[in-house]
Tab-separated table of N, CA and C in Angstrom:
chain	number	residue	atom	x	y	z
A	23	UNK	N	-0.589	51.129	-53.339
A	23	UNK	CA	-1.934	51.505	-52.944
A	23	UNK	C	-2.502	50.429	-52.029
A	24	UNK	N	-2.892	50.956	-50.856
A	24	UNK	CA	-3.591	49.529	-49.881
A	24	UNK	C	-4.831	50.021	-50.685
A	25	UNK	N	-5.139	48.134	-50.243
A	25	UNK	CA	-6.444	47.779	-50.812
A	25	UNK	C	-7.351	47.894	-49.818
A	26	UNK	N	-8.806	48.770	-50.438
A	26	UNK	CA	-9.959	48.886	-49.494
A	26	UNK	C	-11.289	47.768	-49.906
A	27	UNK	N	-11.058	47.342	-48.448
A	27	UNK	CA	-12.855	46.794	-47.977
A	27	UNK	C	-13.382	47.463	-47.965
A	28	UNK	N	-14.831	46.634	-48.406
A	28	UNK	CA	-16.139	47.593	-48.132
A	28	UNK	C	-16.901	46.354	-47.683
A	29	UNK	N	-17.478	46.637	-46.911
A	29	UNK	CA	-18.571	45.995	-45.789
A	29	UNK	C	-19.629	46.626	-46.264
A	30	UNK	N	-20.704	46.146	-47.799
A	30	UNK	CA	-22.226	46.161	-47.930
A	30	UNK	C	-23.064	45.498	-47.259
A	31	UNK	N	-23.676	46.360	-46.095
A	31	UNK	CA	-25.031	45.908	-45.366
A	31	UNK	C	-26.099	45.608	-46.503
A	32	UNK	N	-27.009	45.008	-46.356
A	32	UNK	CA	-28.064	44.513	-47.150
A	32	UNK	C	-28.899	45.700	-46.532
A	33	UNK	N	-29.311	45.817	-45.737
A	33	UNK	CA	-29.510	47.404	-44.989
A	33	UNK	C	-29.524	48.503	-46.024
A	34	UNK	N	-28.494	48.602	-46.592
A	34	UNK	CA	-27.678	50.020	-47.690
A	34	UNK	C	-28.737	49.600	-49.207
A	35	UNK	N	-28.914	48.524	-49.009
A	35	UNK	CA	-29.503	48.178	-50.566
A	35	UNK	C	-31.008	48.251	-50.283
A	36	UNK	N	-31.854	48.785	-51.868
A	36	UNK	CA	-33.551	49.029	-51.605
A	36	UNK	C	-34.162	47.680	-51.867
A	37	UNK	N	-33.140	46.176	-52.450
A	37	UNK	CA	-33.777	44.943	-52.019
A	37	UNK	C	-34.731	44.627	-53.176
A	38	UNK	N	-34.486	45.545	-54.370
A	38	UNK	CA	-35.483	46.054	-55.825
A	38	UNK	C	-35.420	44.309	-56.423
A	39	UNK	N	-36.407	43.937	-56.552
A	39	UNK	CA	-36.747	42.631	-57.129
A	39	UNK	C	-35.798	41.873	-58.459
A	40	UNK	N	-35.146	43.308	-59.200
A	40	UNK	CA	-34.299	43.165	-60.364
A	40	UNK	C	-32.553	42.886	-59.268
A	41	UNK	N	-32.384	42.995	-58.124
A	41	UNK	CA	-31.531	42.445	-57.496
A	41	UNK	C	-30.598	43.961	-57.257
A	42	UNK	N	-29.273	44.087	-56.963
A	42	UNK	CA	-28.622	45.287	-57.168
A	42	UNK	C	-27.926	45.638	-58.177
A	43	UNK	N	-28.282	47.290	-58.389
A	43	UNK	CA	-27.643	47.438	-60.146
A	43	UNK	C	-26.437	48.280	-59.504
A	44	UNK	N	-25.621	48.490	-60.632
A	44	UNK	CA	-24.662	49.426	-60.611
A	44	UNK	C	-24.657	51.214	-59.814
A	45	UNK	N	-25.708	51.708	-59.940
A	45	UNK	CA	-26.166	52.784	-59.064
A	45	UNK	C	-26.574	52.542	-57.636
A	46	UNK	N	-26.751	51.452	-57.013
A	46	UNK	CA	-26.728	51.411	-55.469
A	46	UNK	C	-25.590	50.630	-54.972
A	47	UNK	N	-24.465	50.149	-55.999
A	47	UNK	CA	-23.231	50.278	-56.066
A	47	UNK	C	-22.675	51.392	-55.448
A	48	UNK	N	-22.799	52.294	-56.480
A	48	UNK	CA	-22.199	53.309	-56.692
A	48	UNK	C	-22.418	54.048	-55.347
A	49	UNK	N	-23.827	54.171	-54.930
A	49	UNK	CA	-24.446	54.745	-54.137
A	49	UNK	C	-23.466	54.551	-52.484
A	50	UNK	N	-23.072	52.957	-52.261
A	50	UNK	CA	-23.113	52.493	-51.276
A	50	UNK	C	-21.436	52.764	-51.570
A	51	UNK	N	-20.909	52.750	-52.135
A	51	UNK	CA	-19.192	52.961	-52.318
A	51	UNK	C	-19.005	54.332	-52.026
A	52	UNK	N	-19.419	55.426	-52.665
A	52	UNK	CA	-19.826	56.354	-52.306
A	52	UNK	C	-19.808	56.833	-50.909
A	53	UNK	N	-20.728	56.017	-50.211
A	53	UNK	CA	-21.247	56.417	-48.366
A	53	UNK	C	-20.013	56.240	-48.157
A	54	UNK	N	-19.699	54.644	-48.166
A	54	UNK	CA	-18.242	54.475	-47.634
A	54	UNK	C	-17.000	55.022	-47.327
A	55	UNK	N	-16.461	55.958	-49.002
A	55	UNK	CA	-15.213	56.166	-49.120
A	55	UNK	C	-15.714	58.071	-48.522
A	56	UNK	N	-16.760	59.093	-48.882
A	56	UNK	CA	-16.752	59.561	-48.542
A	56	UNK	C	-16.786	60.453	-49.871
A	57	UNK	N	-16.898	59.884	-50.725
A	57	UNK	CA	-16.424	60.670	-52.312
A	57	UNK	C	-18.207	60.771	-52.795
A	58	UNK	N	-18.305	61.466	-54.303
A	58	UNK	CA	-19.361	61.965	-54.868
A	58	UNK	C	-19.478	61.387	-55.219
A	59	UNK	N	-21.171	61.071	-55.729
A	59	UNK	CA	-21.475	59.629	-56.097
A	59	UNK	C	-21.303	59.570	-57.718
A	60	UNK	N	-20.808	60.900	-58.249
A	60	UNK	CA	-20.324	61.175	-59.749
A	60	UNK	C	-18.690	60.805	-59.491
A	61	UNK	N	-18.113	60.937	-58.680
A	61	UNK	CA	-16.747	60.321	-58.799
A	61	UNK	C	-16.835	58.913	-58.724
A	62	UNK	N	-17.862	58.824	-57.800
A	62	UNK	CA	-17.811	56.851	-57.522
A	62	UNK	C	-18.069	56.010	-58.953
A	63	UNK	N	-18.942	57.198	-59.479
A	63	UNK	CA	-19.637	56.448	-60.311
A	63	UNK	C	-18.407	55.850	-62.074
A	64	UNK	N	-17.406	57.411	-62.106
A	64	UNK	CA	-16.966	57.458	-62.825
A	64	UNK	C	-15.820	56.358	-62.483
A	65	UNK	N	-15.124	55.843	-61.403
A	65	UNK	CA	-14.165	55.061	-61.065
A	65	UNK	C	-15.153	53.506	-61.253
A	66	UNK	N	-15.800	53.525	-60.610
A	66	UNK	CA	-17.134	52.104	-61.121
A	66	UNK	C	-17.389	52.001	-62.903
A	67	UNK	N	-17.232	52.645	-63.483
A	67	UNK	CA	-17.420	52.758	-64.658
A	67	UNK	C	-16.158	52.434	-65.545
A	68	UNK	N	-15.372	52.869	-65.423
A	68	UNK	CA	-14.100	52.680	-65.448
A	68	UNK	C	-13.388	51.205	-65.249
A	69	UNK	N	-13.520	51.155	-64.086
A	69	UNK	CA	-12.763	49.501	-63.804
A	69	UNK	C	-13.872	48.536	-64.958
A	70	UNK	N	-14.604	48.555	-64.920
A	70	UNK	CA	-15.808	48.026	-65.253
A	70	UNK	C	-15.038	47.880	-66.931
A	71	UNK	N	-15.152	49.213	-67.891
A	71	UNK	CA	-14.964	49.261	-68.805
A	71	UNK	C	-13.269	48.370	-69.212
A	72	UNK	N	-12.419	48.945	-68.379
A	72	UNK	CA	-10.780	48.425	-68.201
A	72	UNK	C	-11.063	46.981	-68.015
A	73	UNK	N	-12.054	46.357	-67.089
A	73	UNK	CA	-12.268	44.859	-67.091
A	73	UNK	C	-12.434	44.068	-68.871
A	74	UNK	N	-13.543	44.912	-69.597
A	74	UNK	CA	-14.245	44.617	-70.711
A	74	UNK	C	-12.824	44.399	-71.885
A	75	UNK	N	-12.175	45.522	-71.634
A	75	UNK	CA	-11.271	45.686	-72.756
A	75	UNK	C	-9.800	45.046	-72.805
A	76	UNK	N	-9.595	44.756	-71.599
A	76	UNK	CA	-8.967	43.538	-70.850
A	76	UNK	C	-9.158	42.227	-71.857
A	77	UNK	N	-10.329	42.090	-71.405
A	77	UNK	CA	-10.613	40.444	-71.549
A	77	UNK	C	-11.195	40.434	-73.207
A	78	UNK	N	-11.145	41.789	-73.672
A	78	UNK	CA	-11.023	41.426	-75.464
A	78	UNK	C	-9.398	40.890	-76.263
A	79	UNK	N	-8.697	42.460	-75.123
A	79	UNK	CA	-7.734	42.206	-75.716
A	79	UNK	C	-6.382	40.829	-75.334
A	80	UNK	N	-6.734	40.369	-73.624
A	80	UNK	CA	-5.618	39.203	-73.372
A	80	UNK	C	-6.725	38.148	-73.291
A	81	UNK	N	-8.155	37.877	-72.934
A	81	UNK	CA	-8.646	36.577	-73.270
A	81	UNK	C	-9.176	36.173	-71.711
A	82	UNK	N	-8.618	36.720	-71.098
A	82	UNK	CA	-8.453	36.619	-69.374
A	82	UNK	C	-8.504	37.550	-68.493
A	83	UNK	N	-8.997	37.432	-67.261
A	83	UNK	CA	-9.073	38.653	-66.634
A	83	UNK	C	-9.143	37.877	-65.071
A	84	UNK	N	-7.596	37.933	-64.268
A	84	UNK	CA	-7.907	37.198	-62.859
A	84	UNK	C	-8.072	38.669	-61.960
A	85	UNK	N	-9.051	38.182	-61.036
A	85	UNK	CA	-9.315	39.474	-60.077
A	85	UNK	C	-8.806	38.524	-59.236
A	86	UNK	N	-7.579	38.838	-58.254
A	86	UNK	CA	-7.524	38.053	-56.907
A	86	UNK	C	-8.571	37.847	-55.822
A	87	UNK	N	-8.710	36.936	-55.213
A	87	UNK	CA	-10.296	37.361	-53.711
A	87	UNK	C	-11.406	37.377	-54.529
A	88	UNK	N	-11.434	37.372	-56.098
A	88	UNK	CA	-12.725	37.543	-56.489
A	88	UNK	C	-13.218	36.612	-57.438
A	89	UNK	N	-12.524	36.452	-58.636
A	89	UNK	CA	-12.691	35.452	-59.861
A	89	UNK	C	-12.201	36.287	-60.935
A	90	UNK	N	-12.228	34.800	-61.710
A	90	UNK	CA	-11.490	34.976	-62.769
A	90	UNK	C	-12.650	35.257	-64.388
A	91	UNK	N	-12.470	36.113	-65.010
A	91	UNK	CA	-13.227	36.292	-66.177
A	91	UNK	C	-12.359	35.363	-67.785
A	92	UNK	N	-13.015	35.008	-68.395
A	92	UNK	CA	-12.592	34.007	-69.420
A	92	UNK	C	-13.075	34.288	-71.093
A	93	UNK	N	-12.781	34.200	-71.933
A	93	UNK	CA	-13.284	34.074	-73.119
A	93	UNK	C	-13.230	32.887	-73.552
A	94	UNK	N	-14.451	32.009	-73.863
A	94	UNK	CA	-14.638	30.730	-74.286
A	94	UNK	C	-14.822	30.787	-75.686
A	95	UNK	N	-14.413	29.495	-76.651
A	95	UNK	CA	-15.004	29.032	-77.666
A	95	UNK	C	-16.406	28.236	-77.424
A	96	UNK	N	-17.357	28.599	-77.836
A	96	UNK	CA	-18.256	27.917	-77.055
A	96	UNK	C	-18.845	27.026	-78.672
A	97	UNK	N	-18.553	25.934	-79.191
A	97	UNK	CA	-18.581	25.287	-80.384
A	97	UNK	C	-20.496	25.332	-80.992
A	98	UNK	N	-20.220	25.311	-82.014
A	98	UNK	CA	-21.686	25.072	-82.915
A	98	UNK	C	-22.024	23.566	-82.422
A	99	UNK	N	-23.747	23.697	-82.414
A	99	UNK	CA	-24.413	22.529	-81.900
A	99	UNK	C	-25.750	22.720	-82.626
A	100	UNK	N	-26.376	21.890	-82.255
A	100	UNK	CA	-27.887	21.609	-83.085
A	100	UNK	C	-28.924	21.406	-81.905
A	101	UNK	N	-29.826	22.147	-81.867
A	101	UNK	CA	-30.778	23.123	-81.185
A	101	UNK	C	-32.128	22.328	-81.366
A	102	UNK	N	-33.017	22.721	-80.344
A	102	UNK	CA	-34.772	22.626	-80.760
A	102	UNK	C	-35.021	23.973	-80.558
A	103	UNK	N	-35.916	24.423	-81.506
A	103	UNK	CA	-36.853	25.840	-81.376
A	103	UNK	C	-37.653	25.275	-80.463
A	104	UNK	N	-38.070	25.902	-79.336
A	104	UNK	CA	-38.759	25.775	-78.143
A	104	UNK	C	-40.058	25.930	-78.876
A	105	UNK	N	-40.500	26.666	-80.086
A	105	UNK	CA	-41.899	27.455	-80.590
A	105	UNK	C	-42.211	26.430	-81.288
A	106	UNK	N	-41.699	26.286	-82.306
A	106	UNK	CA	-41.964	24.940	-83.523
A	106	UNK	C	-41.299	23.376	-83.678
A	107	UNK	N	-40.687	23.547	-82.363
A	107	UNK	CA	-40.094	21.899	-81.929
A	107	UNK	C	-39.307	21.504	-83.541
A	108	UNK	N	-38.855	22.351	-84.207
A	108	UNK	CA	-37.893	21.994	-84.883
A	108	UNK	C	-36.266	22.127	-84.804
A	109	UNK	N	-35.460	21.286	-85.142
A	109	UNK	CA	-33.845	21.504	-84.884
A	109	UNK	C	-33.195	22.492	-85.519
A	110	UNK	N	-32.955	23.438	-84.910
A	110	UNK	CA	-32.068	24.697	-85.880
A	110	UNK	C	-30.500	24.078	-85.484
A	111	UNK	N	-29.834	24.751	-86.388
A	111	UNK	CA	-28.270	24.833	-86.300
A	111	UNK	C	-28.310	26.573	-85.427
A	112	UNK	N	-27.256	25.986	-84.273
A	112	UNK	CA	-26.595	27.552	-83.592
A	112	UNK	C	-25.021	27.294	-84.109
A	113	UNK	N	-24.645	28.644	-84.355
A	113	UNK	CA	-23.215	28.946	-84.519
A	113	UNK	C	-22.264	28.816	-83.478
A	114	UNK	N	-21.230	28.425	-83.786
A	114	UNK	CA	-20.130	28.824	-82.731
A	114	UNK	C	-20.149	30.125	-82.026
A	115	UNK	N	-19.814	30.136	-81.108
A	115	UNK	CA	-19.767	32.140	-80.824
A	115	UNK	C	-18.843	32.085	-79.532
A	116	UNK	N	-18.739	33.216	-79.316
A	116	UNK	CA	-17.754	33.616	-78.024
A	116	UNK	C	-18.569	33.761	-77.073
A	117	UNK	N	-17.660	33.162	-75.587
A	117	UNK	CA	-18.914	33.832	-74.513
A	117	UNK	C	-17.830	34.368	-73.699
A	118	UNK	N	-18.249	35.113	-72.446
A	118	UNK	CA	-18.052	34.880	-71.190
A	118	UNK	C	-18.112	33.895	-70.504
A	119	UNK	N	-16.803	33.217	-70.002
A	119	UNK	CA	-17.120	32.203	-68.329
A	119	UNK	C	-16.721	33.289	-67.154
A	120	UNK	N	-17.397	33.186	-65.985
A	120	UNK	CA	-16.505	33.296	-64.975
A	120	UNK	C	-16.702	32.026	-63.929
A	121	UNK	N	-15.430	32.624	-63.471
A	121	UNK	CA	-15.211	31.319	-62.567
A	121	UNK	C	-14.748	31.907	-60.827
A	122	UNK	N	-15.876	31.530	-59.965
A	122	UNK	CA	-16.183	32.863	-58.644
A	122	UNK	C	-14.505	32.479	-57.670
A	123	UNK	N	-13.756	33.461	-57.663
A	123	UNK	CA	-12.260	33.340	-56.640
A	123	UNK	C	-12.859	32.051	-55.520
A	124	UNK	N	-12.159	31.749	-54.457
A	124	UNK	CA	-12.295	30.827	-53.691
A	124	UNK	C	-13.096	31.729	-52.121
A	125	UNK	N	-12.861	32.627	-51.885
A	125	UNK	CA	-13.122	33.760	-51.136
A	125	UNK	C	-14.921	34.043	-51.284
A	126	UNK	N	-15.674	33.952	-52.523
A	126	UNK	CA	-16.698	34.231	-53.095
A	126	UNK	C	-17.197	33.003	-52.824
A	127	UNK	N	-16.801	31.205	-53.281
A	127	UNK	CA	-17.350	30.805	-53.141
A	127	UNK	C	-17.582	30.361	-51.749
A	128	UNK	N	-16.679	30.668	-50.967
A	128	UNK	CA	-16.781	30.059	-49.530
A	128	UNK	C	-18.178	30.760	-48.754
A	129	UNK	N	-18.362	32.105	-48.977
A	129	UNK	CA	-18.984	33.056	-48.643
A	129	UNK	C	-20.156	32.285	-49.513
A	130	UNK	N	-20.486	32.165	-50.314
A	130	UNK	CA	-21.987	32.102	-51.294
A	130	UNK	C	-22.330	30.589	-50.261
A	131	UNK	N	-21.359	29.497	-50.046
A	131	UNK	CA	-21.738	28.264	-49.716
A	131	UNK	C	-22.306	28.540	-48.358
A	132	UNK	N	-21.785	29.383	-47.561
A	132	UNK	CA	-21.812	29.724	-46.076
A	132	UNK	C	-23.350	30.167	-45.460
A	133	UNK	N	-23.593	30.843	-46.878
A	133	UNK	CA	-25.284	31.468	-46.600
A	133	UNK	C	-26.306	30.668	-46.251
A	134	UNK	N	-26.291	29.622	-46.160
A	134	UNK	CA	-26.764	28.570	-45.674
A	134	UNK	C	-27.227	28.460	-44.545
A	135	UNK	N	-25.696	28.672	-43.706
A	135	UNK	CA	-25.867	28.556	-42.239
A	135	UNK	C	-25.880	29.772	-41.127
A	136	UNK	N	-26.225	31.180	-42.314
A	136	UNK	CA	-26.441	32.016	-41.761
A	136	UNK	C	-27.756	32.698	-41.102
A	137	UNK	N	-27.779	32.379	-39.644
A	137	UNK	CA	-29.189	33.302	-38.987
A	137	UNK	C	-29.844	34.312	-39.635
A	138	UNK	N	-30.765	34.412	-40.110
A	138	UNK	CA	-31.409	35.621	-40.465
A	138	UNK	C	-31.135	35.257	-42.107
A	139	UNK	N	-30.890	34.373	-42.604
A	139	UNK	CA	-30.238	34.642	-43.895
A	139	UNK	C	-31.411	35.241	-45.123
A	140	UNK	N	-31.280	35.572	-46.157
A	140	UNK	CA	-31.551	36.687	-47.207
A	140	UNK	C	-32.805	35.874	-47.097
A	141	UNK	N	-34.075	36.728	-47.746
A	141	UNK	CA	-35.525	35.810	-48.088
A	141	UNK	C	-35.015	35.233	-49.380
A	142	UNK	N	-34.256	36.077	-50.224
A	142	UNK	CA	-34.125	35.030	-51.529
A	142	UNK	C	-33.938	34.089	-51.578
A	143	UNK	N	-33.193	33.376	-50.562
A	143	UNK	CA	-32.793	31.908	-50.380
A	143	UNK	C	-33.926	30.842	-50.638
A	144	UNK	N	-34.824	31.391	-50.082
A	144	UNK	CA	-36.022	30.412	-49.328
A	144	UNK	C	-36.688	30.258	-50.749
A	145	UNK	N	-37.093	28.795	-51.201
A	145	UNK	CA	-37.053	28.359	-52.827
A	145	UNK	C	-38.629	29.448	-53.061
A	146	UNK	N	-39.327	29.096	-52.489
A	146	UNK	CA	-40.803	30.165	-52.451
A	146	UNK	C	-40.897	31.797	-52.830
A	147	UNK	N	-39.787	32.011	-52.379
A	147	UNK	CA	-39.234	33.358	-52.626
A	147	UNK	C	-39.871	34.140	-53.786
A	148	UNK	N	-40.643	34.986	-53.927
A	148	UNK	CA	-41.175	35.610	-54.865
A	148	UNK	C	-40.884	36.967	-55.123
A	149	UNK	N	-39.934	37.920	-55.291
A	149	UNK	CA	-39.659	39.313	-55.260
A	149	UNK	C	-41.248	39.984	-55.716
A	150	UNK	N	-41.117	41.113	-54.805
A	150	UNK	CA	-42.149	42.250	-55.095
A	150	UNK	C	-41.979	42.802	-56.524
A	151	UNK	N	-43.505	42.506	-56.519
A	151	UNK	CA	-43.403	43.371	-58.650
A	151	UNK	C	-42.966	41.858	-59.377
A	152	UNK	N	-43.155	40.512	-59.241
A	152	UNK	CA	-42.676	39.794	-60.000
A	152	UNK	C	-43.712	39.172	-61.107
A	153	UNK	N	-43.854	38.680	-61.900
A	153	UNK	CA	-45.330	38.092	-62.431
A	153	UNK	C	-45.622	36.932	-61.955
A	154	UNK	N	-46.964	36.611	-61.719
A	154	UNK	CA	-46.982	35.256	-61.349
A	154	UNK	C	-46.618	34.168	-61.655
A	155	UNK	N	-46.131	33.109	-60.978
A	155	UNK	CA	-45.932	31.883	-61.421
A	155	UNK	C	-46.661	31.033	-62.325
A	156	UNK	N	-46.621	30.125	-63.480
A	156	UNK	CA	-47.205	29.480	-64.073
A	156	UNK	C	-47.887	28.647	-63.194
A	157	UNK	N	-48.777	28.180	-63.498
A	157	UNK	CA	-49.944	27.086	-62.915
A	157	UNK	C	-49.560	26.195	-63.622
A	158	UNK	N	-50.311	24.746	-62.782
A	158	UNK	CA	-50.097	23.502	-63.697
A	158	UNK	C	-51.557	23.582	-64.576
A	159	UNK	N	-52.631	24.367	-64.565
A	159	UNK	CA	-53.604	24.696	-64.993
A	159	UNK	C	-53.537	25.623	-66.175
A	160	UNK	N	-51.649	26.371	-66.785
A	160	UNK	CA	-51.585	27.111	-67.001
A	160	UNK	C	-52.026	26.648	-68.278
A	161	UNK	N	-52.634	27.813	-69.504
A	161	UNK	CA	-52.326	28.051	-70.460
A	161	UNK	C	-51.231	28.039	-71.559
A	162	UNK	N	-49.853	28.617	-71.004
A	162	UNK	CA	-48.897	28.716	-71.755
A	162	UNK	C	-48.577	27.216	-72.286
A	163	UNK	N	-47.232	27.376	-73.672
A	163	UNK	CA	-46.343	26.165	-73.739
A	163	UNK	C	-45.947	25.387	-72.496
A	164	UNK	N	-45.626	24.549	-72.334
A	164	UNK	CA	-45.270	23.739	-71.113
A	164	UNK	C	-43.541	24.170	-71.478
A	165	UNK	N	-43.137	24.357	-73.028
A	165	UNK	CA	-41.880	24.514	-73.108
A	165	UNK	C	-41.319	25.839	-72.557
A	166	UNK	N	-42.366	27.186	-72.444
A	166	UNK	CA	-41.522	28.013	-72.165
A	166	UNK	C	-41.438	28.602	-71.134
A	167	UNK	N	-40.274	29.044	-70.845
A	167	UNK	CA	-39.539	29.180	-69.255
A	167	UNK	C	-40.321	30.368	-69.276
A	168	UNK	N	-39.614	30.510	-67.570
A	168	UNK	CA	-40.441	31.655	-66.764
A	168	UNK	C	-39.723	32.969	-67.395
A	169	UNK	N	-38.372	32.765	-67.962
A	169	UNK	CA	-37.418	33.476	-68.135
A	169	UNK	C	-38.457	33.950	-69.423
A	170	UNK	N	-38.805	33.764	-70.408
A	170	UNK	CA	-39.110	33.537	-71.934
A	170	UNK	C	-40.498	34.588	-71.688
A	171	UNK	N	-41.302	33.909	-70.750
A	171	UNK	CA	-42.243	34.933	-70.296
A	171	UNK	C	-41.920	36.472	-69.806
A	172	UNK	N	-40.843	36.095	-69.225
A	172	UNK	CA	-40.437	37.290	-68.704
A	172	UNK	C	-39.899	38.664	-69.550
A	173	UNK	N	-39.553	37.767	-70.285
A	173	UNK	CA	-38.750	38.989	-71.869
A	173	UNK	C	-40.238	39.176	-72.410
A	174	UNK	N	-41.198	38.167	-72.776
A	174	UNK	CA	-42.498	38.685	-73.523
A	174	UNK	C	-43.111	39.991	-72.666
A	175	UNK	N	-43.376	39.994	-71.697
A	175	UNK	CA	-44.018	40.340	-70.978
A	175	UNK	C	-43.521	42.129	-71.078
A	176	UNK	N	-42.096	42.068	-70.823
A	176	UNK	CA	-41.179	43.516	-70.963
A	176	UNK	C	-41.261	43.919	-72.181
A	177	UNK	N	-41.417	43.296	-73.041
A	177	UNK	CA	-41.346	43.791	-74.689
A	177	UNK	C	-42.781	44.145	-75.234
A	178	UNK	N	-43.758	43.589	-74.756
A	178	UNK	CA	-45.157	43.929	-74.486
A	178	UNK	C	-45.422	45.183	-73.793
A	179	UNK	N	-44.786	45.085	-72.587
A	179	UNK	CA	-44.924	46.824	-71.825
A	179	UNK	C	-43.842	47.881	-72.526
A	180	UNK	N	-42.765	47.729	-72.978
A	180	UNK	CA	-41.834	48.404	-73.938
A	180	UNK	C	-42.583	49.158	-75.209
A	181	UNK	N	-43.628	48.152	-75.619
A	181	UNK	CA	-44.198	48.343	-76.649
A	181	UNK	C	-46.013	48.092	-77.164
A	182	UNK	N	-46.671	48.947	-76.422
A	182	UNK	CA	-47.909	48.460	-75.611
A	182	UNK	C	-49.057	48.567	-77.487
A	183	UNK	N	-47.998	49.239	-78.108
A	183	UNK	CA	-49.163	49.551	-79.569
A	183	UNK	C	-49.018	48.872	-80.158
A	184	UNK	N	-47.690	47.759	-80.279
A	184	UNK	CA	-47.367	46.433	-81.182
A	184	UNK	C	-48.459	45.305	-81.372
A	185	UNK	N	-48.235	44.813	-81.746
A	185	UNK	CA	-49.588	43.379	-82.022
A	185	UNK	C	-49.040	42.341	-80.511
A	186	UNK	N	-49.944	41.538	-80.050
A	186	UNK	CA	-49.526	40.905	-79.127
A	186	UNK	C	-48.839	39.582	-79.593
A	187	UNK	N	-48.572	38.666	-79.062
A	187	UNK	CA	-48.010	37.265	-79.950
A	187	UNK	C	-46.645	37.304	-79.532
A	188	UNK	N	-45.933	36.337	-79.867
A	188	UNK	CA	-44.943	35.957	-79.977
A	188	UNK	C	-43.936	36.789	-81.195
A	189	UNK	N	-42.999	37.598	-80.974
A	189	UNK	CA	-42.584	38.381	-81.985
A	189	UNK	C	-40.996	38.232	-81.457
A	190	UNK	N	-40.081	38.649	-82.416
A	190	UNK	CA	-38.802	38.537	-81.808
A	190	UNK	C	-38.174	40.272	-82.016
């Protein structure tokens, strides 16, 4: 089977603040090959899944040109609760590493010196629809990330009749 390129214009993508999901994937593989975006979708779904079950069952997963997927021991350590500044114990657990082919990283380093390059780059960068940035005036913990806000914030609109607060 020759192997197919695909040349994604940033053009092809709607540029959605959550970055690109799997459906303008699909969408843009689709244009390309000329196929239904229910076939694209089902072959995208597929490798995807064959990747997952892969790397349960051998531990590893090398994509040539692309990177390599890993199963780590990632060891038990001793923690601060960001909320009550006390030390919890975390468990050992399994993760995902990947590690980006040489092809990926040359390309990611390159964006740099590319004309016109993406607005995301630019550290200011704020995607449309994002919440505002903390102030140094802010209210919040000083401990918790933008990330931390960001899950409150979705679990709050997920769930608009819940009590407000900090809940897990």
């Amino acid at each position: 089977m020759m192997p197919i390129s695909l040349h994604i214009r940033t053009s092809q993508l709607d540029g959605s603040a959550s970055g690109v999901t799997k459906k303008e994937i699909v969408r843009v593989i689709s244009e390309e090959l000329g196929l239904t975006q229910q076939q694209t979708k089902e072959v995208v779904q597929r490798t995807f899944d064959s990747i997952v079950e892969m790397l349960v069952r051998e531990g590893r997963v090398e994509l040539r040109n692309f990177g390599v997927f890993e199963v780590k021991l990632r060891a038990a350590r001793s923690a601060r609760n960001p909320k009550t500044s006390q030390q919890v114990h975390v468990p050992e657990k399994y993760v995902v590493s990947f590690k980006p082919g040489k092809e990926m990283e040359q390309r990611v380093q390159n964006l740099s010196e590319q004309p016109g390059r993406p607005a995301w780059l630019d550290p200011d960068y704020e995607p449309e629809g994002s919440p505002p940035q903390p102030t140094a005036d802010s209210t919040e913990h000083p401990a918790r990330s933008t990330h931390s806000q960001n899950l409150k914030s979705a679990r709050e609109a997920d769930h608009p009749n819940r009590p407000t607060g900090d809940w897990a």
